[in-house]
Coordinates of C-alpha atoms in Angstrom, one line a residue:
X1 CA 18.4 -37.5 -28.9
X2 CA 20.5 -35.7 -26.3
X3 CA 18.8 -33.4 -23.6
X4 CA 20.8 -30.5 -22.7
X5 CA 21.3 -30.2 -19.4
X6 CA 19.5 -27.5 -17.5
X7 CA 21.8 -25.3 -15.2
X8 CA 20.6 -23.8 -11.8
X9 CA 21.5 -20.3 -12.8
X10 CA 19.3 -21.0 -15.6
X11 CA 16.4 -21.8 -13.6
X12 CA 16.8 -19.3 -11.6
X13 CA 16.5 -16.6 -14.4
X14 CA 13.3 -18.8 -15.8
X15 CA 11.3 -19.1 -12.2
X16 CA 11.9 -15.3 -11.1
X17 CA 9.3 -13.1 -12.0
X18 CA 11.4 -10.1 -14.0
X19 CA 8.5 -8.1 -15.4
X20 CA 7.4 -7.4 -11.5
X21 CA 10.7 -7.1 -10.4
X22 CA 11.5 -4.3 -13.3
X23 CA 8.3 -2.9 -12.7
X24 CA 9.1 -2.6 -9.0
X25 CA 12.4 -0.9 -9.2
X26 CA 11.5 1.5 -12.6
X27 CA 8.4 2.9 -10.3
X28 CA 10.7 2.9 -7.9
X29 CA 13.5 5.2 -9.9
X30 CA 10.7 6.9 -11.7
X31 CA 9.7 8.4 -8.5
X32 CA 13.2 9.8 -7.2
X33 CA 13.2 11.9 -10.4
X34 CA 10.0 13.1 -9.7
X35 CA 11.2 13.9 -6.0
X36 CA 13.9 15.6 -7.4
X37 CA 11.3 18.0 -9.4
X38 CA 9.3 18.4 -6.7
X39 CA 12.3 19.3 -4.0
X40 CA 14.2 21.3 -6.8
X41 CA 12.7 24.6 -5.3
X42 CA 14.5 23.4 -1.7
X43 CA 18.0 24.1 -2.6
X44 CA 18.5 20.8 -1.2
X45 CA 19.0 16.8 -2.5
X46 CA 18.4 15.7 0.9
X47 CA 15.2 14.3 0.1
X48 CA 16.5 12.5 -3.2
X49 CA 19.3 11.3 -1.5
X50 CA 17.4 9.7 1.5
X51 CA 14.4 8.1 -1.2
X52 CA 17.7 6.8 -3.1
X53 CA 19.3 4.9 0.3
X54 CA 15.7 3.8 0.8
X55 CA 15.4 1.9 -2.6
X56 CA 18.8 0.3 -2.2
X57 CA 18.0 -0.9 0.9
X58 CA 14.6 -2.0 -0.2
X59 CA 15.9 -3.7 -3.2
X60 CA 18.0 -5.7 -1.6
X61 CA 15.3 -6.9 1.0
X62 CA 13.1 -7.2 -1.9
X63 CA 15.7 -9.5 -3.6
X64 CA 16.8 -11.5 -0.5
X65 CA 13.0 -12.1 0.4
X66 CA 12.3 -13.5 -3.2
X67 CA 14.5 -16.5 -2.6
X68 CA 13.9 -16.8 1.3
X69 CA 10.8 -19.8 0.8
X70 CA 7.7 -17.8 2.1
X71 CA 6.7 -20.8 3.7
X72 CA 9.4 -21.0 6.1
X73 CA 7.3 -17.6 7.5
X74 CA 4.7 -20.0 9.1
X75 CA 7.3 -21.4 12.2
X76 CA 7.6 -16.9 12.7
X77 CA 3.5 -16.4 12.9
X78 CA 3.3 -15.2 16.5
X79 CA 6.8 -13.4 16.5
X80 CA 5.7 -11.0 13.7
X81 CA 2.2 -10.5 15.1
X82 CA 3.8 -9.6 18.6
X83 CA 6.3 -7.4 16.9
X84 CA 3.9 -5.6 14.7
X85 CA 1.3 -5.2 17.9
X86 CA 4.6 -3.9 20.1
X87 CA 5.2 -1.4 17.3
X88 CA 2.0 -0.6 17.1
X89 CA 1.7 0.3 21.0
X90 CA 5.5 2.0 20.9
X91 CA 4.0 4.7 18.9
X92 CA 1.3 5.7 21.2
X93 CA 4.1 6.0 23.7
X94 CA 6.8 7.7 22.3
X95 CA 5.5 8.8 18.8
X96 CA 5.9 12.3 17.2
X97 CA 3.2 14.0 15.0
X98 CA 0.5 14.7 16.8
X99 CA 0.8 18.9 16.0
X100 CA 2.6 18.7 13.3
X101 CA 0.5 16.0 11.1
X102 CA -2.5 15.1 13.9
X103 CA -1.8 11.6 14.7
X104 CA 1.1 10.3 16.7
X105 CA 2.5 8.1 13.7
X106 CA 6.0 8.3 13.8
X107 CA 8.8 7.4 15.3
X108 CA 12.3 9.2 15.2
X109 CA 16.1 7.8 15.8
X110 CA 17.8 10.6 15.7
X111 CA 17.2 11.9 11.6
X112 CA 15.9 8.7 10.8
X113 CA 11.7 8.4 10.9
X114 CA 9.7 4.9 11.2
X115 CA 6.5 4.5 10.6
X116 CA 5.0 1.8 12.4
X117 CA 1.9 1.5 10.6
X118 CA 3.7 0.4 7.2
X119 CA 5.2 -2.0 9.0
X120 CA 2.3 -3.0 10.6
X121 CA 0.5 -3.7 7.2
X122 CA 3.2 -6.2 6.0
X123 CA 2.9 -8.1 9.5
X124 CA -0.7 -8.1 9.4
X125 CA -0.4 -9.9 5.7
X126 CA 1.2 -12.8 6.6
X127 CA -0.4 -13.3 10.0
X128 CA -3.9 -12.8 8.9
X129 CA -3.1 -14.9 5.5
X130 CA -1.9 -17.8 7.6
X131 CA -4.8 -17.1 10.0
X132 CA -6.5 -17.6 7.1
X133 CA -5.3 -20.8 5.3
X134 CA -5.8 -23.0 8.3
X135 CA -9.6 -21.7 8.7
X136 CA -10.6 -21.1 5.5
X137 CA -12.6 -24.6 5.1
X138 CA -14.9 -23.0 7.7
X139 CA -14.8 -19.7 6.7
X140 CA -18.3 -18.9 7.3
X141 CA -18.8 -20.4 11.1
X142 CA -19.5 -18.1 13.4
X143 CA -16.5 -19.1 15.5
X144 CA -13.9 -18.4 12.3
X145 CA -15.5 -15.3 12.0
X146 CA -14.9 -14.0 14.8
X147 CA -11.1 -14.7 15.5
X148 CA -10.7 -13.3 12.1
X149 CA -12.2 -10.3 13.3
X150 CA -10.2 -10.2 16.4
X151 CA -7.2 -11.0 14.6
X152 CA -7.6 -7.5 12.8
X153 CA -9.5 -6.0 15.7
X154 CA -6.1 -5.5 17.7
X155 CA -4.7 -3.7 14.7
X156 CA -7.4 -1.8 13.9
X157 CA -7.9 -0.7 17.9
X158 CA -4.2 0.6 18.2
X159 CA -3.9 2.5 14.6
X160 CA -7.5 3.9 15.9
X161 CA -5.6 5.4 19.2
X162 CA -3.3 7.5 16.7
X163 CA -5.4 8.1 15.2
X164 CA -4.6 7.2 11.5
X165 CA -8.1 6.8 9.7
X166 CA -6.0 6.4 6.5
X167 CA -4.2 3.3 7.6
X168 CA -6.9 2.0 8.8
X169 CA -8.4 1.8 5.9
X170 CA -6.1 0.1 4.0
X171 CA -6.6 -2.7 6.9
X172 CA -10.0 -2.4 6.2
X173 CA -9.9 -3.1 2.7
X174 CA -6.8 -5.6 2.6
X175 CA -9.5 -7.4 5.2
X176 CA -12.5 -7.2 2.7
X177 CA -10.2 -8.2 -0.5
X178 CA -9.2 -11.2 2.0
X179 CA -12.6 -12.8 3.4
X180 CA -13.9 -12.2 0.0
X181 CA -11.4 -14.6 -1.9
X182 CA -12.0 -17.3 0.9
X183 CA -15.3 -17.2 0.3
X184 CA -17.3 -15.8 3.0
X185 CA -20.6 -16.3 2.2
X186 CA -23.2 -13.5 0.8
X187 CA -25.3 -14.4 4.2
X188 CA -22.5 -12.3 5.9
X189 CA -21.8 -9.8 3.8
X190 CA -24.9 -8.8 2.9
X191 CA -26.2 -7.8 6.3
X192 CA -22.6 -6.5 7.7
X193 CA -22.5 -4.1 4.5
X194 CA -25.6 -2.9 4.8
X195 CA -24.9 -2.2 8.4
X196 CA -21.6 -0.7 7.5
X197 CA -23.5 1.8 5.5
X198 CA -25.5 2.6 8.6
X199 CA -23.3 3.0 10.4
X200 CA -21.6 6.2 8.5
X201 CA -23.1 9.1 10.1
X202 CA -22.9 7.8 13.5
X203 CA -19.4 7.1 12.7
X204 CA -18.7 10.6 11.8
X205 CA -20.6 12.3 13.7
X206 CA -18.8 10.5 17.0
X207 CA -15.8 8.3 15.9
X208 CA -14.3 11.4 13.7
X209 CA -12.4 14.2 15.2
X210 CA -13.4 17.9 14.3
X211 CA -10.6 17.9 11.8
X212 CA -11.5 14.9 10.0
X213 CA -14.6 15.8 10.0
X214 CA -14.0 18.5 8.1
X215 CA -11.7 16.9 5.5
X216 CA -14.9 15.2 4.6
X217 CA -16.7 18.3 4.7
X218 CA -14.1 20.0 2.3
X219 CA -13.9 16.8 0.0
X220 CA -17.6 17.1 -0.3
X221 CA -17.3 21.3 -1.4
X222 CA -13.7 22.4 -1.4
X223 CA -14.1 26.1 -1.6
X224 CA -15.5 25.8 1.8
X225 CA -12.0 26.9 3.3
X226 CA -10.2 27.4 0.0
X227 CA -7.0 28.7 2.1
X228 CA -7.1 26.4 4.6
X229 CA -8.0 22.3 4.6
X230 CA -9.5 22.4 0.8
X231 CA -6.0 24.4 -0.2
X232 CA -4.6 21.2 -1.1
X233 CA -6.7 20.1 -3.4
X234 CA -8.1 22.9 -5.1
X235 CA -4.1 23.5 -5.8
X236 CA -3.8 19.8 -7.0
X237 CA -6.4 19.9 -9.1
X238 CA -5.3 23.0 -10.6
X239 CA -2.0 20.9 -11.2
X240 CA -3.0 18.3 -13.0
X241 CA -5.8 20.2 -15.0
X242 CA -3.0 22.6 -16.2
X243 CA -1.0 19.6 -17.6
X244 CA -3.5 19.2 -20.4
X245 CA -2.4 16.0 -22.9
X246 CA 1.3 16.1 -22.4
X247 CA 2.1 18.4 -19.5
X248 CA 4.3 21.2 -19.2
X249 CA 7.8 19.4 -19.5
X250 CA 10.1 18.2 -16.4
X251 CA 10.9 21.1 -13.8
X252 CA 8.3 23.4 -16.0
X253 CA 5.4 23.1 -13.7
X254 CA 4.1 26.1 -12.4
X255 CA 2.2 24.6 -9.4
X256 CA 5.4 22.6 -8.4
X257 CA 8.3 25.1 -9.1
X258 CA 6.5 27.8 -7.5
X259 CA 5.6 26.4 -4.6
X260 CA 1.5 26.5 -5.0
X261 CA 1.2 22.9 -4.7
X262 CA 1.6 21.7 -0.6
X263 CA 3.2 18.6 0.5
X264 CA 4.0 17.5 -3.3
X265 CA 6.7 15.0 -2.8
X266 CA 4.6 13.2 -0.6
X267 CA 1.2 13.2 -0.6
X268 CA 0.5 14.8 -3.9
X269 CA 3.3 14.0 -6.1
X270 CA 0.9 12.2 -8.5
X271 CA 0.2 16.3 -8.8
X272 CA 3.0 17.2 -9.6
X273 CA 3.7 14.4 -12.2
X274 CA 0.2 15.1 -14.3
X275 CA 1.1 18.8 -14.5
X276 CA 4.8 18.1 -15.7
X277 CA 4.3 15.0 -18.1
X278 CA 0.2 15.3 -18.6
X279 CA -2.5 12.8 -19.1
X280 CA -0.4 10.8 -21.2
X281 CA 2.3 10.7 -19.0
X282 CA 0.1 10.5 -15.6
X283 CA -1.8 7.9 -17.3
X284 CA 1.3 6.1 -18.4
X285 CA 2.7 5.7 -14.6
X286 CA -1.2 4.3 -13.1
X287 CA -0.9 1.8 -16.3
X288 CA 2.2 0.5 -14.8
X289 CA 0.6 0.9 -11.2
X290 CA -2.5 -1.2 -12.4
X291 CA 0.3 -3.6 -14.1
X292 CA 2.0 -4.2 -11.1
X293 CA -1.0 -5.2 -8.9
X294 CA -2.6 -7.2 -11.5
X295 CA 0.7 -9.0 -11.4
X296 CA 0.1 -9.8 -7.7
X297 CA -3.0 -10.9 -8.1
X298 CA -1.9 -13.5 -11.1
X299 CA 0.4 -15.0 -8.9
X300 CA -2.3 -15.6 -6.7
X301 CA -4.2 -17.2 -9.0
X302 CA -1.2 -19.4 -10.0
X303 CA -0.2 -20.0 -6.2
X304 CA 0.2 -24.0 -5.4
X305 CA -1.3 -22.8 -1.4
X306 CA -3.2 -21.1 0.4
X307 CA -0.8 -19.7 2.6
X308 CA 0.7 -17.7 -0.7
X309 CA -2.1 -16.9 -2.6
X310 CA -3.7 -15.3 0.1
X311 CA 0.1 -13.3 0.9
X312 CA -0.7 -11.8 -2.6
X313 CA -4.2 -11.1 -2.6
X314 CA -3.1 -9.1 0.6
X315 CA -0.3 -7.1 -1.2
X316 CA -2.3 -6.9 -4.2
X317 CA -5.0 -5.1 -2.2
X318 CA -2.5 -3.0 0.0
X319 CA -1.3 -1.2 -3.3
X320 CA -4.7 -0.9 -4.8
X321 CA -6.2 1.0 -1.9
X322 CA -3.1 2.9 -1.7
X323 CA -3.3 3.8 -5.7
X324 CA -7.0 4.6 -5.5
X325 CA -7.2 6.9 -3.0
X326 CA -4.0 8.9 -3.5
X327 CA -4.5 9.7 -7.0
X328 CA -8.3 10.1 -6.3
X329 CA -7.2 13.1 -3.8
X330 CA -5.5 14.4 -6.1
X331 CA -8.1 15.0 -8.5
X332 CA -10.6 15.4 -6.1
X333 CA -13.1 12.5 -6.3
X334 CA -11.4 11.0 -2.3
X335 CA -11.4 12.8 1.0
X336 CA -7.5 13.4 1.8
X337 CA -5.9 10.7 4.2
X338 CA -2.0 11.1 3.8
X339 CA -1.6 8.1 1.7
X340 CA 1.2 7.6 -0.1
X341 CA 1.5 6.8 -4.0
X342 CA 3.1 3.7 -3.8
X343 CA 7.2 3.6 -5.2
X344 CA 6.8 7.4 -6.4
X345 CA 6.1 9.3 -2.9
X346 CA 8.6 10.2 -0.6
X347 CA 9.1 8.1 2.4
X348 CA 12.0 5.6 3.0
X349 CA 9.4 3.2 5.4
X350 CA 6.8 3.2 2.8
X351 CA 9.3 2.3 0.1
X352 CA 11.2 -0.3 1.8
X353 CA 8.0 -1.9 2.9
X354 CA 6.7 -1.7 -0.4
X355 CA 9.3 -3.8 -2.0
X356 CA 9.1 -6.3 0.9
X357 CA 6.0 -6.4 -0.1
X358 CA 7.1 -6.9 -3.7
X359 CA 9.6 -9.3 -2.5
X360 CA 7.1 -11.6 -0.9
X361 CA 5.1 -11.6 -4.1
X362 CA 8.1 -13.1 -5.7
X363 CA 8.4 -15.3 -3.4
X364 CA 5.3 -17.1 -3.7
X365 CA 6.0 -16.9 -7.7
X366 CA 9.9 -18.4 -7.7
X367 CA 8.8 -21.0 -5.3
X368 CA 5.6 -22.1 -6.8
X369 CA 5.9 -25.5 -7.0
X370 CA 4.2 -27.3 -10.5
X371 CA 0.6 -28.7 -9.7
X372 CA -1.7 -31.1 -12.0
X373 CA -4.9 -29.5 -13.0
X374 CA -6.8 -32.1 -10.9
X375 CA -5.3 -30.7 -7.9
X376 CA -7.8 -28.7 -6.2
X377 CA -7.7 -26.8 -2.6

């Protein structure tokens, strides 16, 4: 019998992962329509336009990066952890946003803004998952320990000078997910957890500035300054309660086309999707939110290293956090940080990274090599 010959092009359209990859780019278009409806009111497609150049740009990263072999990243390891650390401290030095947003998180060419901390997060990925892979048989010495926590102490230290409590959560979290699939043992988390906890309302009584503080006061009670920091959400909420089952139809929301609704190509643009396509709609867009990082963490699962499962787990847990707390804002049940919904808010850095976040997550899929089931870690 005659095999048929397999051609390359072949297996490249059987090794690269198309349902995360369609996923990606359909979030991705999903949310410069929604832009659109929540800009409409602006006279101006500037915003569409710039989220457009954005996902072109991060497409093709996202693609390139997919057939770049992830483990070629190990020989750049202190590179990307010195330029994500100078980016880091070029902020604090020449950064904009202190009045205007309260942390010094930007950086502006000319029209062009760059946020360091999105880059940051990607860095800190592979760095702390390679950190990672070449410890992980002694994950629970002492030692390991702490160079892992040094490792994201230095990140954590410099987004705290911003200050960007938001971003450092995600590091936070990303950081947890992490040690926990290396399997640090329940002697360590335990007691740092419970410390943790402790540890709260000393840390917002005198880590927090008086504005954060009172974001947490309003999450807690709102209509303590309904026209001032709990505005936003009591407007939000409003918003997507007013959607009902299947919203008010595109460019019909109230909120959004009247202008109720603050910052809602950004921050609350999950907002302004659940008033204009509902809870069908709204839930429609977190299913393929939840799809997409489940998808990530399958591909870790299915990794044939260390070095890329971890790089998943990583971006898996980057979007989660990032999913959980900006839709929670927006319905009230999380204090508001200025996280962005993944693919669907506005912002050029956080899209571009996002999909070289994708990218590497394809990666590690398209080059996964075959292994035996008796091939163990």
């Amino acid at each position: 019998m005659k095999l048929k010959s397999v051609s390359k092009k072949s297996v490249i359209l059987m090794e690269f992962d198309w349902l995360l990859f369609i996923l990606t780019v359909a979030l991705s278009v999903f949310g410069i329509v929604m832009i659109y409806s929540a800009t409409r009111t602006l006279q101006s497609n500037t915003n569409v336009v710039v989220q457009s150049a954005a996902m072109i740009i991060g497409c093709t990263l996202m693609i390139a990066i997919c057939f770049f072999d992830y483990e070629q990243l190990k020989n750049l390891i202190k590179p990307i952890y010195i330029f994500a650390v100078a980016i880091l401290i070029l902020v604090l030095i020449i950064g904009i946003g202190e009045n205007e947003w309260g942390a010094k998180s930007w950086i502006r060419f000319g029209t062009i803004g760059v946020q360091p901390s999105e880059l940051a997060k990607v860095c800190f990925v592979v760095t702390f998952s390679y950190h990672l892979s070449k410890v992980h048989d002694d994950i629970n010495k002492p030692l390991t320990i702490i160079g892992l926590l040094l490792h994201i102490g230095v990140f954590l230290g410099l987004i705290a000078l911003q200050p960007d409590v938001g971003s450092a959560l995600v590091f936070i979290f990303m950081f947890i997910c992490l040690m926990f699939v290396a399997k640090l043992s329940y002697k360590y988390i335990i007691p740092i957890g419970t410390v943790s906890i402790a540890s709260l309302p000393l840390i917002y009584k005198y880590a927090l500035a008086e504005h954060q503080q009172k974001r947490i006061q309003v999450f807690l009670n709102p209509e303590l300054a309904p026209l001032k920091e709990g505005y936003n959400v009591i407007q939000s909420k409003i918003a997507v309660g007013s959607g009902q089952l299947w919203g008010k139809g595109y460019l019909q929301g109230t909120q959004n086309q009247m202008g109720y609704l603050p910052t809602k190509h950004t921050d609350f643009i999950f907002g302004v999707i659940s008033e204009e396509l509902g809870f069908i709609g709204s839930m429609i867009v977190v299913a393929a939110l939840f799809l997409l990082i489940y998808k990530c963490f399958k591909t870790a699962q299915k990794a044939d290293n260390a070095f890329g499962r971890y790089i998943c787990v990583g971006v898996g847990a980057m979007m989660l956090f990032h999913v959980f707390e900006n839709v929670g804002m927006c319905i009230g049940i999380m204090p508001v940080t200025g996280i962005p919904l993944p693919f669907l808010s506005y912002g050029g850095t956080s899209l571009v990274i996002n999909m070289i976040a994708i990218g590497l997550v394809l990666s590690v899929s398209y080059h996964n090599k075959p292994r035996s089931v008796f091939d163990v870690y």
